[in-house]
Tab-separated table of C-alpha atoms in Angstrom:
chain	number	residue	atom	x	y	z
A	1	UNK	CA	12.860	-12.475	-0.320
A	2	UNK	CA	9.701	-12.181	1.865
A	3	UNK	CA	10.144	-8.524	2.197
A	4	UNK	CA	10.536	-7.960	-1.325
A	5	UNK	CA	7.474	-9.502	-1.788
A	6	UNK	CA	5.520	-7.843	0.718
A	7	UNK	CA	6.843	-4.057	-0.922
A	8	UNK	CA	5.710	-4.777	-3.987
A	9	UNK	CA	2.272	-5.905	-2.422
A	10	UNK	CA	2.314	-2.490	-0.973
A	11	UNK	CA	3.007	-0.859	-4.464
A	12	UNK	CA	0.253	-2.806	-6.146
A	13	UNK	CA	-2.149	-1.561	-3.185
A	14	UNK	CA	-0.675	1.763	-4.067
A	15	UNK	CA	-2.102	1.407	-7.864
A	16	UNK	CA	-5.127	-0.482	-6.675
A	17	UNK	CA	-6.125	3.036	-4.942
A	18	UNK	CA	-5.179	5.165	-8.047
A	19	UNK	CA	-7.226	2.894	-10.034
A	20	UNK	CA	-10.215	2.978	-7.552
A	21	UNK	CA	-10.173	6.936	-7.685
A	22	UNK	CA	-9.772	6.855	-11.688
A	23	UNK	CA	-12.703	4.142	-11.733
A	24	UNK	CA	-15.276	6.636	-10.278
A	25	UNK	CA	-17.650	4.209	-8.994
A	26	UNK	CA	-16.559	1.361	-10.924
A	27	UNK	CA	-18.426	3.385	-14.295
A	28	UNK	CA	-14.956	3.318	-15.623
A	29	UNK	CA	-14.035	0.057	-17.259
A	30	UNK	CA	-9.965	0.302	-17.302
A	31	UNK	CA	-9.600	1.639	-14.213
A	32	UNK	CA	-12.155	-0.665	-12.674
A	33	UNK	CA	-10.259	-3.479	-14.261
A	34	UNK	CA	-6.704	-2.362	-13.424
A	35	UNK	CA	-8.159	-2.166	-9.449
A	36	UNK	CA	-9.213	-5.612	-9.479
A	37	UNK	CA	-6.079	-6.822	-11.155
A	38	UNK	CA	-3.664	-4.497	-9.231
A	39	UNK	CA	-6.055	-5.767	-5.766
A	40	UNK	CA	-5.424	-9.506	-6.841
A	41	UNK	CA	-1.856	-9.136	-6.962
A	42	UNK	CA	-0.901	-7.193	-3.575
A	43	UNK	CA	-3.357	-9.402	-1.695
A	44	UNK	CA	-1.616	-12.463	-3.332
A	45	UNK	CA	2.219	-11.119	-2.774
A	46	UNK	CA	1.236	-10.566	1.006
A	47	UNK	CA	-0.415	-14.085	0.907
A	48	UNK	CA	3.084	-15.334	-0.273
A	49	UNK	CA	4.810	-13.208	2.180
A	50	UNK	CA	3.011	-14.282	5.288
A	51	UNK	CA	4.148	-17.762	4.564
A	52	UNK	CA	7.824	-16.532	6.498
A	53	UNK	CA	6.822	-13.347	8.169
A	54	UNK	CA	4.921	-12.181	11.376
A	55	UNK	CA	1.383	-11.352	10.062
A	56	UNK	CA	1.299	-8.088	12.391
A	57	UNK	CA	4.806	-6.218	11.055
A	58	UNK	CA	4.139	-7.525	7.526
A	59	UNK	CA	0.374	-5.896	7.186
A	60	UNK	CA	1.638	-2.798	8.984
A	61	UNK	CA	4.099	-2.409	6.400
A	62	UNK	CA	1.817	-3.165	3.463
A	63	UNK	CA	-0.647	-0.755	4.866
A	64	UNK	CA	2.002	1.966	5.328
A	65	UNK	CA	3.506	1.625	1.832
A	66	UNK	CA	-0.051	1.826	0.309
A	67	UNK	CA	-1.059	4.760	2.930
A	68	UNK	CA	2.049	6.670	2.233
A	69	UNK	CA	2.720	6.066	-1.273
A	70	UNK	CA	-1.060	6.720	-2.293
A	71	UNK	CA	-1.256	9.840	-0.178
A	72	UNK	CA	1.709	11.073	-1.484
A	73	UNK	CA	0.989	10.346	-5.064
A	74	UNK	CA	-2.741	11.703	-4.621
A	75	UNK	CA	-1.091	15.222	-3.436
A	76	UNK	CA	1.551	15.041	-6.370
A	77	UNK	CA	-0.614	13.905	-9.095
A	78	UNK	CA	-4.369	14.287	-8.321
A	79	UNK	CA	-4.374	17.582	-6.734
A	80	UNK	CA	-5.045	16.267	-2.971
A	81	UNK	CA	-4.588	18.837	-0.559
A	82	UNK	CA	-1.228	19.250	1.130
A	83	UNK	CA	-0.539	20.847	4.352
A	84	UNK	CA	2.233	20.481	7.343
A	85	UNK	CA	-0.029	18.501	9.405
A	86	UNK	CA	-0.857	15.879	6.358
A	87	UNK	CA	2.760	15.555	5.352
A	88	UNK	CA	3.587	15.029	9.746
A	89	UNK	CA	0.984	12.490	9.591
A	90	UNK	CA	2.482	9.962	6.738
A	91	UNK	CA	6.427	10.769	8.082
A	92	UNK	CA	4.790	9.106	11.924
A	93	UNK	CA	3.619	6.502	9.420
A	94	UNK	CA	6.657	5.799	8.188
A	95	UNK	CA	8.373	5.763	11.674
A	96	UNK	CA	6.002	3.757	12.869
A	97	UNK	CA	6.365	0.824	10.279
A	98	UNK	CA	10.104	1.367	10.555
A	99	UNK	CA	10.094	1.071	14.523
A	100	UNK	CA	7.758	-2.080	14.029
A	101	UNK	CA	11.038	-3.514	12.186
A	102	UNK	CA	13.266	-2.499	14.015
A	103	UNK	CA	11.461	-4.125	17.344
A	104	UNK	CA	12.081	-7.633	15.188
A	105	UNK	CA	9.622	-9.492	13.413
A	106	UNK	CA	12.318	-11.565	11.008
A	107	UNK	CA	9.603	-13.761	10.639
A	108	UNK	CA	10.036	-18.069	11.669
């Protein structure tokens, strides 16, 4: 259950980042409110997951989901630059997150 919370928290982090972009420096009300709501939800879910998981691995997975998800959606939906190097770097982030989990962090 704790890993489901981390995954959900990571997905809310992606939504938070997209709203941050859409807020245009917090000048657009709806994306600004969305940013705040998604940020609170993301951190709240991560906080609950950390009751049962090692902080380093859980945080890395959360950040990895956020980074890979945001970069991918930025390229697919927002016109962010796409390059082979960017895609390779995102793959390395995924490999690192998987590696941390395989190294064992089952929690307490």
